PDB file of C-alpha atoms and ligand atoms in Angstrom:
ATOM      1  CA  MET I   1      10.880   6.109  12.168  1.00  0.00           C
ATOM      2  CA  LEU I   2       8.865   7.507   9.311  1.00  0.00           C
ATOM      3  CA  LEU I   3       5.608   6.000  10.521  1.00  0.00           C
ATOM      4  CA  GLN I   4       4.950   5.045  14.108  1.00  0.00           C
ATOM      5  CA  ALA I   5       1.613   3.602  15.205  1.00  0.00           C
ATOM      6  CA  SER I   6       1.005   2.913  18.860  1.00  0.00           C
ATOM      7  CA  ASN I   7      -1.758   0.953  20.512  1.00  0.00           C
ATOM      8  CA  ILE I   8      -4.120   1.163  17.552  1.00  0.00           C
ATOM      9  CA  LYS I   9      -7.639  -0.011  18.277  1.00  0.00           C
ATOM     10  CA  LYS I  10     -10.524  -0.104  15.855  1.00  0.00           C
ATOM     11  CA  SER I  11     -14.039  -1.399  16.412  1.00  0.00           C
ATOM     12  CA  TYR I  12     -17.100  -1.464  14.237  1.00  0.00           C
ATOM     13  CA  GLY I  13     -20.752  -1.448  15.233  1.00  0.00           C
ATOM     14  CA  ASN I  14     -22.763   0.291  17.922  1.00  0.00           C
ATOM     15  CA  LYS I  15     -22.826   0.055  21.703  1.00  0.00           C
ATOM     16  CA  PHE I  16     -25.086  -3.015  21.609  1.00  0.00           C
ATOM     17  CA  ASN I  17     -23.155  -4.913  19.019  1.00  0.00           C
ATOM     18  CA  ARG I  18     -19.467  -4.095  18.768  1.00  0.00           C
ATOM     19  CA  THR I  19     -16.667  -5.967  17.082  1.00  0.00           C
ATOM     20  CA  GLU I  20     -13.149  -5.025  17.998  1.00  0.00           C
ATOM     21  CA  VAL I  21     -11.086  -5.742  14.882  1.00  0.00           C
ATOM     22  CA  LEU I  22      -7.789  -4.160  15.961  1.00  0.00           C
ATOM     23  CA  LYS I  23      -7.020  -4.655  19.641  1.00  0.00           C
ATOM     24  CA  GLY I  24      -3.865  -2.663  20.251  1.00  0.00           C
ATOM     25  CA  ILE I  25      -1.448  -2.747  17.339  1.00  0.00           C
ATOM     26  CA  ASP I  26       2.030  -1.271  17.470  1.00  0.00           C
ATOM     27  CA  LEU I  27       3.764  -0.923  14.135  1.00  0.00           C
ATOM     28  CA  SER I  28       6.540   1.154  12.677  1.00  0.00           C
ATOM     29  CA  LEU I  29       7.850   1.747   9.194  1.00  0.00           C
ATOM     30  CA  GLY I  30      11.293   3.148   8.531  1.00  0.00           C
ATOM     31  CA  LYS I  31      12.278   5.526   5.746  1.00  0.00           C
ATOM     32  CA  GLY I  32      12.764   3.435   2.614  1.00  0.00           C
ATOM     33  CA  GLU I  33      11.447   0.252   4.199  1.00  0.00           C
ATOM     34  CA  PHE I  34       9.148  -2.158   2.319  1.00  0.00           C
ATOM     35  CA  VAL I  35       6.897  -3.972   4.788  1.00  0.00           C
ATOM     36  CA  SER I  36       4.123  -6.526   4.192  1.00  0.00           C
ATOM     37  CA  ILE I  37       1.122  -7.203   6.398  1.00  0.00           C
ATOM     38  CA  MET I  38      -0.196 -10.767   6.337  1.00  0.00           C
ATOM     39  CA  GLY I  39      -2.867 -12.676   8.213  1.00  0.00           C
ATOM     40  CA  ALA I  40      -5.917 -14.834   7.620  1.00  0.00           C
ATOM     41  CA  SER I  41      -8.971 -13.546   5.837  1.00  0.00           C
ATOM     42  CA  GLY I  42     -10.862 -11.225   8.156  1.00  0.00           C
ATOM     43  CA  SER I  43      -7.882 -10.693  10.470  1.00  0.00           C
ATOM     44  CA  GLY I  44      -8.031  -6.923   9.953  1.00  0.00           C
ATOM     45  CA  LYS I  45      -5.328  -6.308   7.350  1.00  0.00           C
ATOM     46  CA  THR I  46      -7.398  -3.905   5.271  1.00  0.00           C
ATOM     47  CA  THR I  47      -8.740  -2.207   8.385  1.00  0.00           C
ATOM     48  CA  LEU I  48      -5.178  -1.660   9.614  1.00  0.00           C
ATOM     49  CA  LEU I  49      -3.975  -0.332   6.261  1.00  0.00           C
ATOM     50  CA  ASN I  50      -6.964   2.004   6.064  1.00  0.00           C
ATOM     51  CA  VAL I  51      -6.357   3.555   9.471  1.00  0.00           C
ATOM     52  CA  LEU I  52      -2.588   3.803   8.930  1.00  0.00           C
ATOM     53  CA  SER I  53      -3.228   5.580   5.641  1.00  0.00           C
ATOM     54  CA  SER I  54      -5.856   7.950   7.106  1.00  0.00           C
ATOM     55  CA  ILE I  55      -8.645   6.560   4.889  1.00  0.00           C
ATOM     56  CA  ASP I  56     -10.422   5.431   8.047  1.00  0.00           C
ATOM     57  CA  LYS I  57     -10.289   6.731  11.623  1.00  0.00           C
ATOM     58  CA  VAL I  58      -8.901   4.816  14.601  1.00  0.00           C
ATOM     59  CA  THR I  59     -11.126   4.176  17.627  1.00  0.00           C
ATOM     60  CA  SER I  60      -8.096   4.908  19.792  1.00  0.00           C
ATOM     61  CA  GLY I  61      -4.346   5.121  19.480  1.00  0.00           C
ATOM     62  CA  HIS I  62      -1.982   7.461  17.674  1.00  0.00           C
ATOM     63  CA  ILE I  63      -0.233   7.400  14.327  1.00  0.00           C
ATOM     64  CA  TYR I  64       2.758   9.593  13.656  1.00  0.00           C
ATOM     65  CA  ILE I  65       4.232  10.251  10.250  1.00  0.00           C
ATOM     66  CA  ASP I  66       7.516  12.151  10.445  1.00  0.00           C
ATOM     67  CA  GLY I  67       6.731  12.750  14.099  1.00  0.00           C
ATOM     68  CA  PHE I  68       3.411  14.373  13.304  1.00  0.00           C
ATOM     69  CA  ASP I  69       0.202  12.843  14.698  1.00  0.00           C
ATOM     70  CA  PHE I  70      -2.417  12.945  11.928  1.00  0.00           C
ATOM     71  CA  THR I  71      -5.158  11.222  13.961  1.00  0.00           C
ATOM     72  CA  THR I  72      -6.075  14.605  15.422  1.00  0.00           C
ATOM     73  CA  LEU I  73      -6.328  16.432  12.080  1.00  0.00           C
ATOM     74  CA  LYS I  74      -9.620  17.784  10.772  1.00  0.00           C
ATOM     75  CA  ASP I  75     -11.007  16.341   7.532  1.00  0.00           C
ATOM     76  CA  LYS I  76      -9.858  19.078   5.147  1.00  0.00           C
ATOM     77  CA  LYS I  77      -6.303  19.107   6.515  1.00  0.00           C
ATOM     78  CA  LEU I  78      -6.305  15.318   6.505  1.00  0.00           C
ATOM     79  CA  ALA I  79      -7.302  15.224   2.833  1.00  0.00           C
ATOM     80  CA  ASP I  80      -4.485  17.640   1.960  1.00  0.00           C
ATOM     81  CA  PHE I  81      -1.993  15.591   3.934  1.00  0.00           C
ATOM     82  CA  ARG I  82      -3.144  12.411   2.205  1.00  0.00           C
ATOM     83  CA  LYS I  83      -2.806  13.955  -1.260  1.00  0.00           C
ATOM     84  CA  THR I  84       0.686  15.323  -0.759  1.00  0.00           C
ATOM     85  CA  ASP I  85       2.354  12.739   1.457  1.00  0.00           C
ATOM     86  CA  LEU I  86       0.728   9.427   0.569  1.00  0.00           C
ATOM     87  CA  GLY I  87       0.258   7.231  -2.490  1.00  0.00           C
ATOM     88  CA  PHE I  88      -2.243   4.402  -2.937  1.00  0.00           C
ATOM     89  CA  ILE I  89      -2.480   1.186  -4.940  1.00  0.00           C
ATOM     90  CA  PHE I  90      -5.662  -0.885  -4.667  1.00  0.00           C
ATOM     91  CA  GLN I  91      -6.463  -4.404  -5.811  1.00  0.00           C
ATOM     92  CA  GLU I  92      -8.993  -3.164  -8.369  1.00  0.00           C
ATOM     93  CA  TYR I  93      -6.665  -0.498  -9.848  1.00  0.00           C
ATOM     94  CA  ASN I  94      -9.218   2.331  -9.365  1.00  0.00           C
ATOM     95  CA  LEU I  95      -8.389   4.052 -12.642  1.00  0.00           C
ATOM     96  CA  LEU I  96     -10.826   6.571 -14.086  1.00  0.00           C
ATOM     97  CA  ASP I  97     -12.290   5.113 -17.274  1.00  0.00           C
ATOM     98  CA  THR I  98     -12.860   8.435 -19.009  1.00  0.00           C
ATOM     99  CA  LEU I  99      -9.261   9.573 -18.629  1.00  0.00           C
ATOM    100  CA  THR I 100      -6.276   8.354 -20.629  1.00  0.00           C
ATOM    101  CA  ILE I 101      -3.462   6.440 -18.941  1.00  0.00           C
ATOM    102  CA  LYS I 102      -1.363   9.591 -18.920  1.00  0.00           C
ATOM    103  CA  GLU I 103      -4.176  11.681 -17.442  1.00  0.00           C
ATOM    104  CA  ASN I 104      -4.764   9.053 -14.778  1.00  0.00           C
ATOM    105  CA  ILE I 105      -1.102   9.004 -13.808  1.00  0.00           C
ATOM    106  CA  MET I 106      -0.872  12.788 -13.689  1.00  0.00           C
ATOM    107  CA  LEU I 107      -3.922  13.260 -11.452  1.00  0.00           C
ATOM    108  CA  PRO I 108      -1.956  13.623  -8.189  1.00  0.00           C
ATOM    109  CA  LEU I 109       0.056  16.460  -9.728  1.00  0.00           C
ATOM    110  CA  SER I 110      -3.029  18.611 -10.250  1.00  0.00           C
ATOM    111  CA  ILE I 111      -2.941  19.730  -6.617  1.00  0.00           C
ATOM    112  CA  ARG I 112       0.699  20.789  -6.864  1.00  0.00           C
ATOM    113  CA  SER I 113       1.789  24.130  -8.227  1.00  0.00           C
ATOM    114  CA  MET I 114       4.134  22.780 -10.831  1.00  0.00           C
ATOM    115  CA  SER I 115       5.070  23.909 -14.324  1.00  0.00           C
ATOM    116  CA  LYS I 116       3.746  21.916 -17.256  1.00  0.00           C
ATOM    117  CA  LYS I 117       7.301  20.986 -18.192  1.00  0.00           C
ATOM    118  CA  GLU I 118       8.057  19.682 -14.698  1.00  0.00           C
ATOM    119  CA  ALA I 119       4.871  17.635 -14.685  1.00  0.00           C
ATOM    120  CA  GLU I 120       5.706  16.187 -18.109  1.00  0.00           C
ATOM    121  CA  ASP I 121       9.193  15.285 -16.893  1.00  0.00           C
ATOM    122  CA  GLN I 122       7.790  13.531 -13.839  1.00  0.00           C
ATOM    123  CA  PHE I 123       5.357  11.632 -16.032  1.00  0.00           C
ATOM    124  CA  ASN I 124       8.075  10.566 -18.477  1.00  0.00           C
ATOM    125  CA  THR I 125      10.380   9.370 -15.706  1.00  0.00           C
ATOM    126  CA  ILE I 126       7.836   7.325 -13.799  1.00  0.00           C
ATOM    127  CA  SER I 127       6.118   5.847 -16.863  1.00  0.00           C
ATOM    128  CA  GLN I 128       9.499   4.731 -18.221  1.00  0.00           C
ATOM    129  CA  GLN I 129      10.415   3.141 -14.902  1.00  0.00           C
ATOM    130  CA  LEU I 130       7.160   1.188 -14.966  1.00  0.00           C
ATOM    131  CA  GLY I 131       7.472   0.292 -18.646  1.00  0.00           C
ATOM    132  CA  ILE I 132       4.182   1.890 -19.704  1.00  0.00           C
ATOM    133  CA  SER I 133       5.303   4.954 -21.711  1.00  0.00           C
ATOM    134  CA  GLU I 134       3.780   3.617 -24.901  1.00  0.00           C
ATOM    135  CA  LEU I 135       0.333   3.387 -23.277  1.00  0.00           C
ATOM    136  CA  ALA I 136       0.042   7.113 -22.543  1.00  0.00           C
ATOM    137  CA  ASP I 137      -2.855   7.830 -24.901  1.00  0.00           C
ATOM    138  CA  LYS I 138      -4.822   4.648 -24.352  1.00  0.00           C
ATOM    139  CA  TYR I 139      -7.822   4.296 -22.037  1.00  0.00           C
ATOM    140  CA  PRO I 140      -8.074   1.843 -19.121  1.00  0.00           C
ATOM    141  CA  SER I 141     -10.446  -0.412 -21.082  1.00  0.00           C
ATOM    142  CA  GLN I 142      -7.737  -0.877 -23.729  1.00  0.00           C
ATOM    143  CA  ILE I 143      -4.975  -2.239 -21.504  1.00  0.00           C
ATOM    144  CA  SER I 144      -4.340  -5.479 -19.586  1.00  0.00           C
ATOM    145  CA  GLY I 145      -4.713  -5.956 -15.824  1.00  0.00           C
ATOM    146  CA  GLY I 146      -0.952  -5.989 -15.365  1.00  0.00           C
ATOM    147  CA  GLN I 147      -0.624  -2.735 -17.301  1.00  0.00           C
ATOM    148  CA  ALA I 148      -3.503  -1.226 -15.329  1.00  0.00           C
ATOM    149  CA  GLN I 149      -1.786  -2.038 -12.051  1.00  0.00           C
ATOM    150  CA  ARG I 150       1.521  -0.592 -13.269  1.00  0.00           C
ATOM    151  CA  THR I 151      -0.462   2.523 -14.239  1.00  0.00           C
ATOM    152  CA  SER I 152      -1.887   2.762 -10.758  1.00  0.00           C
ATOM    153  CA  ALA I 153       1.618   2.283  -9.322  1.00  0.00           C
ATOM    154  CA  ALA I 154       2.846   5.164 -11.506  1.00  0.00           C
ATOM    155  CA  ARG I 155      -0.015   7.303 -10.192  1.00  0.00           C
ATOM    156  CA  ALA I 156       0.927   6.355  -6.628  1.00  0.00           C
ATOM    157  CA  PHE I 157       4.590   7.358  -7.062  1.00  0.00           C
ATOM    158  CA  ILE I 158       4.396  10.384  -9.387  1.00  0.00           C
ATOM    159  CA  HIS I 159       4.030  13.063  -6.706  1.00  0.00           C
ATOM    160  CA  GLN I 160       6.900  11.546  -4.695  1.00  0.00           C
ATOM    161  CA  PRO I 161       4.927  10.714  -1.578  1.00  0.00           C
ATOM    162  CA  LYS I 162       6.538   9.607   1.673  1.00  0.00           C
ATOM    163  CA  ILE I 163       4.670   6.318   1.850  1.00  0.00           C
ATOM    164  CA  ILE I 164       2.891   4.065  -0.644  1.00  0.00           C
ATOM    165  CA  PHE I 165       0.014   2.001   0.753  1.00  0.00           C
ATOM    166  CA  ALA I 166      -0.964  -1.044  -1.291  1.00  0.00           C
ATOM    167  CA  ASP I 167      -3.878  -3.359  -0.464  1.00  0.00           C
ATOM    168  CA  GLU I 168      -3.525  -6.722  -2.246  1.00  0.00           C
ATOM    169  CA  PRO I 169      -1.981  -5.030  -5.316  1.00  0.00           C
ATOM    170  CA  THR I 170      -1.424  -8.391  -7.003  1.00  0.00           C
ATOM    171  CA  GLY I 171      -4.772  -9.893  -5.971  1.00  0.00           C
ATOM    172  CA  ALA I 172      -6.334  -9.585  -9.418  1.00  0.00           C
ATOM    173  CA  LEU I 173      -3.216 -10.415 -11.452  1.00  0.00           C
ATOM    174  CA  ASP I 174      -1.854 -13.607 -12.990  1.00  0.00           C
ATOM    175  CA  SER I 175       1.463 -14.743 -11.518  1.00  0.00           C
ATOM    176  CA  LYS I 176       3.642 -13.307 -14.292  1.00  0.00           C
ATOM    177  CA  SER I 177       2.007  -9.862 -14.096  1.00  0.00           C
ATOM    178  CA  ALA I 178       2.160 -10.077 -10.306  1.00  0.00           C
ATOM    179  CA  SER I 179       5.900 -10.700 -10.218  1.00  0.00           C
ATOM    180  CA  ASP I 180       6.491  -7.973 -12.836  1.00  0.00           C
ATOM    181  CA  LEU I 181       4.624  -5.505 -10.639  1.00  0.00           C
ATOM    182  CA  LEU I 182       6.417  -6.589  -7.456  1.00  0.00           C
ATOM    183  CA  LYS I 183       9.835  -6.261  -9.094  1.00  0.00           C
ATOM    184  CA  LYS I 184       8.912  -2.742 -10.190  1.00  0.00           C
ATOM    185  CA  LEU I 185       7.685  -1.878  -6.702  1.00  0.00           C
ATOM    186  CA  GLN I 186      10.897  -3.235  -5.226  1.00  0.00           C
ATOM    187  CA  GLN I 187      13.020  -1.202  -7.680  1.00  0.00           C
ATOM    188  CA  LEU I 188      11.099   2.021  -7.060  1.00  0.00           C
ATOM    189  CA  ASN I 189      11.278   1.442  -3.319  1.00  0.00           C
ATOM    190  CA  GLU I 190      15.061   1.065  -3.554  1.00  0.00           C
ATOM    191  CA  ASN I 191      15.762   3.774  -6.113  1.00  0.00           C
ATOM    192  CA  LEU I 192      13.451   6.474  -4.769  1.00  0.00           C
ATOM    193  CA  ASN I 193      13.728   5.402  -1.121  1.00  0.00           C
ATOM    194  CA  THR I 194       9.938   5.634  -0.840  1.00  0.00           C
ATOM    195  CA  SER I 195       8.542   3.497   1.974  1.00  0.00           C
ATOM    196  CA  VAL I 196       5.974   0.871   1.015  1.00  0.00           C
ATOM    197  CA  LEU I 197       3.378  -0.798   3.237  1.00  0.00           C
ATOM    198  CA  MET I 198       1.624  -3.639   1.444  1.00  0.00           C
ATOM    199  CA  VAL I 199      -1.194  -5.946   2.536  1.00  0.00           C
ATOM    200  CA  THR I 200      -1.070  -9.354   0.894  1.00  0.00           C
ATOM    201  CA  HIS I 201      -2.264 -12.917   1.443  1.00  0.00           C
ATOM    202  CA  ASP I 202       0.379 -14.196  -0.970  1.00  0.00           C
ATOM    203  CA  ALA I 203       3.720 -15.452   0.404  1.00  0.00           C
ATOM    204  CA  THR I 204       5.417 -14.861  -2.948  1.00  0.00           C
ATOM    205  CA  ALA I 205       4.327 -11.230  -2.949  1.00  0.00           C
ATOM    206  CA  ALA I 206       5.444 -10.814   0.664  1.00  0.00           C
ATOM    207  CA  SER I 207       8.887 -12.250  -0.183  1.00  0.00           C
ATOM    208  CA  PHE I 208       9.610  -9.043  -2.142  1.00  0.00           C
ATOM    209  CA  SER I 209       9.423  -6.945   1.034  1.00  0.00           C
ATOM    210  CA  ASN I 210      12.063  -6.430   3.742  1.00  0.00           C
ATOM    211  CA  ARG I 211       9.838  -7.400   6.637  1.00  0.00           C
ATOM    212  CA  VAL I 212       6.523  -9.198   7.141  1.00  0.00           C
ATOM    213  CA  VAL I 213       4.162  -8.427  10.012  1.00  0.00           C
ATOM    214  CA  PHE I 214       1.618 -11.145  10.791  1.00  0.00           C
ATOM    215  CA  LEU I 215      -1.749 -10.294  12.333  1.00  0.00           C
ATOM    216  CA  LYS I 216      -3.859 -12.636  14.401  1.00  0.00           C
ATOM    217  CA  ASP I 217      -6.896 -11.972  16.559  1.00  0.00           C
ATOM    218  CA  GLY I 218      -6.493  -8.220  16.236  1.00  0.00           C
ATOM    219  CA  LEU I 219      -2.880  -8.141  17.380  1.00  0.00           C
ATOM    220  CA  VAL I 220       0.574  -8.420  15.847  1.00  0.00           C
ATOM    221  CA  TYR I 221       1.346 -12.104  16.217  1.00  0.00           C
ATOM    222  CA  THR I 222       4.945 -12.052  15.021  1.00  0.00           C
ATOM    223  CA  SER I 223       7.155 -10.578  12.342  1.00  0.00           C
ATOM    224  CA  LEU I 224       9.903 -11.784  10.029  1.00  0.00           C
ATOM    225  CA  THR I 225      12.810  -9.778   8.683  1.00  0.00           C
ATOM    226  CA  ARG I 226      14.533 -10.805   5.472  1.00  0.00           C
ATOM    227  CA  GLY I 227      18.004  -9.645   6.472  1.00  0.00           C
ATOM    228  CA  ASP I 228      20.628 -11.582   4.503  1.00  0.00           C
ATOM    229  CA  MET I 229      18.262 -14.407   3.555  1.00  0.00           C
ATOM    230  CA  SER I 230      17.852 -15.307  -0.103  1.00  0.00           C
ATOM    231  CA  GLN I 231      14.390 -14.577  -1.444  1.00  0.00           C
ATOM    232  CA  ASP I 232      13.697 -18.337  -1.639  1.00  0.00           C
ATOM    233  CA  ASP I 233      14.651 -18.987   1.993  1.00  0.00           C
ATOM    234  CA  TYR I 234      12.671 -15.952   3.080  1.00  0.00           C
ATOM    235  CA  TYR I 235       9.661 -17.223   1.105  1.00  0.00           C
ATOM    236  CA  SER I 236       9.902 -20.623   2.891  1.00  0.00           C
ATOM    237  CA  GLU I 237      10.023 -18.914   6.290  1.00  0.00           C
ATOM    238  CA  ILE I 238       6.970 -16.854   5.394  1.00  0.00           C
ATOM    239  CA  LEU I 239       5.096 -20.030   4.392  1.00  0.00           C
ATOM    240  CA  ASP I 240       6.133 -21.763   7.633  1.00  0.00           C
ATOM    241  CA  THR I 241       4.930 -18.837   9.712  1.00  0.00           C
ATOM    242  CA  GLN I 242       1.647 -18.761   7.806  1.00  0.00           C
ATOM    243  CA  ARG I 243       1.152 -22.430   8.608  1.00  0.00           C
ATOM    244  CA  VAL I 244       1.799 -21.905  12.313  1.00  0.00           C
ATOM    245  CA  LEU I 245      -0.543 -18.939  12.263  1.00  0.00           C
ATOM    246  CA  GLY I 246      -3.309 -21.119  10.867  1.00  0.00           C
ATOM    247  CA  GLY I 247      -6.769 -19.818  10.142  1.00  0.00           C
ATOM    248  CA  VAL I 248      -8.453 -19.539   6.820  1.00  0.00           C
ATOM    249  CA  LEU I 249      -6.021 -18.097   4.347  1.00  0.00           C
ATOM    250  CA  ASP I 250      -7.423 -15.541   1.967  1.00  0.00           C
ATOM    251  CA  GLU I 251      -8.441 -16.930  -1.351  1.00  0.00           C
ATOM    252  CA  SER I 252      -7.910 -14.519  -4.187  1.00  0.00           C
ATOM    253  CA  LYS I 253     -10.660 -12.037  -3.527  1.00  0.00           C
TER     254      LYS I 253
HETATM  255  N1  LIG P 301     -17.004  -1.168   7.632  1.00  0.00           N
HETATM  256  C1  LIG P 301     -17.113  -2.263   8.381  1.00  0.00           C
HETATM  257  N2  LIG P 301     -18.160  -2.432   9.212  1.00  0.00           N
HETATM  258  C2  LIG P 301     -18.265  -3.530   9.991  1.00  0.00           C
HETATM  259  N3  LIG P 301     -17.366  -4.530  10.023  1.00  0.00           N
HETATM  260  C3  LIG P 301     -16.294  -4.424   9.225  1.00  0.00           C
HETATM  261  C4  LIG P 301     -16.102  -3.288   8.357  1.00  0.00           C
HETATM  262  N4  LIG P 301     -14.940  -3.466   7.682  1.00  0.00           N
HETATM  263  C5  LIG P 301     -14.427  -4.648   8.103  1.00  0.00           C
HETATM  264  N5  LIG P 301     -15.242  -5.218   9.025  1.00  0.00           N
HETATM  265  C6  LIG P 301     -14.973  -6.485   9.705  1.00  0.00           C
HETATM  266  O1  LIG P 301     -13.684  -6.427  10.283  1.00  0.00           O
HETATM  267  C7  LIG P 301     -12.998  -7.659  10.148  1.00  0.00           C
HETATM  268  C8  LIG P 301     -11.688  -7.454   9.432  1.00  0.00           C
HETATM  269  O2  LIG P 301     -11.924  -7.079   8.094  1.00  0.00           O
HETATM  270  P1  LIG P 301     -10.745  -6.689   7.096  1.00  0.00           P
HETATM  271  O3  LIG P 301      -9.925  -5.625   7.707  1.00  0.00           O
HETATM  272  O4  LIG P 301     -11.374  -6.399   5.787  1.00  0.00           O
HETATM  273  O5  LIG P 301      -9.910  -8.054   7.050  1.00  0.00           O
HETATM  274  P2  LIG P 301      -8.839  -8.585   5.989  1.00  0.00           P
HETATM  275  O6  LIG P 301      -8.450  -7.459   5.102  1.00  0.00           O
HETATM  276  O7  LIG P 301      -7.714  -9.106   6.821  1.00  0.00           O
HETATM  277  O8  LIG P 301      -9.514  -9.698   5.251  1.00  0.00           O
HETATM  278  C9  LIG P 301     -13.964  -8.599   9.417  1.00  0.00           C
HETATM  279  O9  LIG P 301     -14.600  -9.395  10.377  1.00  0.00           O
HETATM  280  C10 LIG P 301     -14.911  -7.668   8.745  1.00  0.00           C
HETATM  281  O10 LIG P 301     -16.169  -8.274   8.586  1.00  0.00           O
HETATM  282 MG1  LIG P 302      -8.492  -7.134   2.998  1.00  0.00          MG
END
């Protein structure tokens, strides 16, 4: 397993007023797997993604990536690990407004010792794959939401990380831009064999992944594997499971 999380607990608050959001989660992600995390609003999806991606610290439990437990790393080492091994896509794109699209995408390469030519090659390859080559010299304010999210996907993949973490990557997109992005994510996942862990409240988005893990009351409630199912059948199963799960489904937020 590329990522193995065991008995993850996370609480917020102080000793007088504590909320336990994650109550003992076990989760694994194989090399090249594309997994979705679903669950009602407030069920802890973002919290789980943040601890699995080292953005936030667990209260207890261990997370291994390539057999290496990063929960015990000190901040500086953790930051280095995050920059080299992980890629991130957020709902709100998180592009830097004062940098061009190309500069934004190339940011993760600045920590690598890499020739200019190599960096240019990497940029050309990934921007072509995401269909945004012609936007290189534009600024974030000059492109659409769909283009912005494909830019942030390019930035997530350019340094060839082991895992991409995506929190509601289609949450701010219209349905056409959303499915364009998901198809690109699916292609990159297959072609580059980069593992993807995506939080989503949207059954359509989840139907692009190989497996869906459902959270409820701080625990893994159940999971669904696509296997040989058609995407449509898989989508229906995801909807059915969501219904059984109940709770308030996330509105687009
Ligand atoms: N930094 C925080 N401090 C206190 N409570 C938090 C914090 N982040 C999240 N929570 C609480 O944890 C629960 C799960 O939140 P979250 O992980 O954002 O859920 P989801 O992404 O599934 O909507 C919510 O009840 C939320 O209010
Ligand atoms: Mg969330």
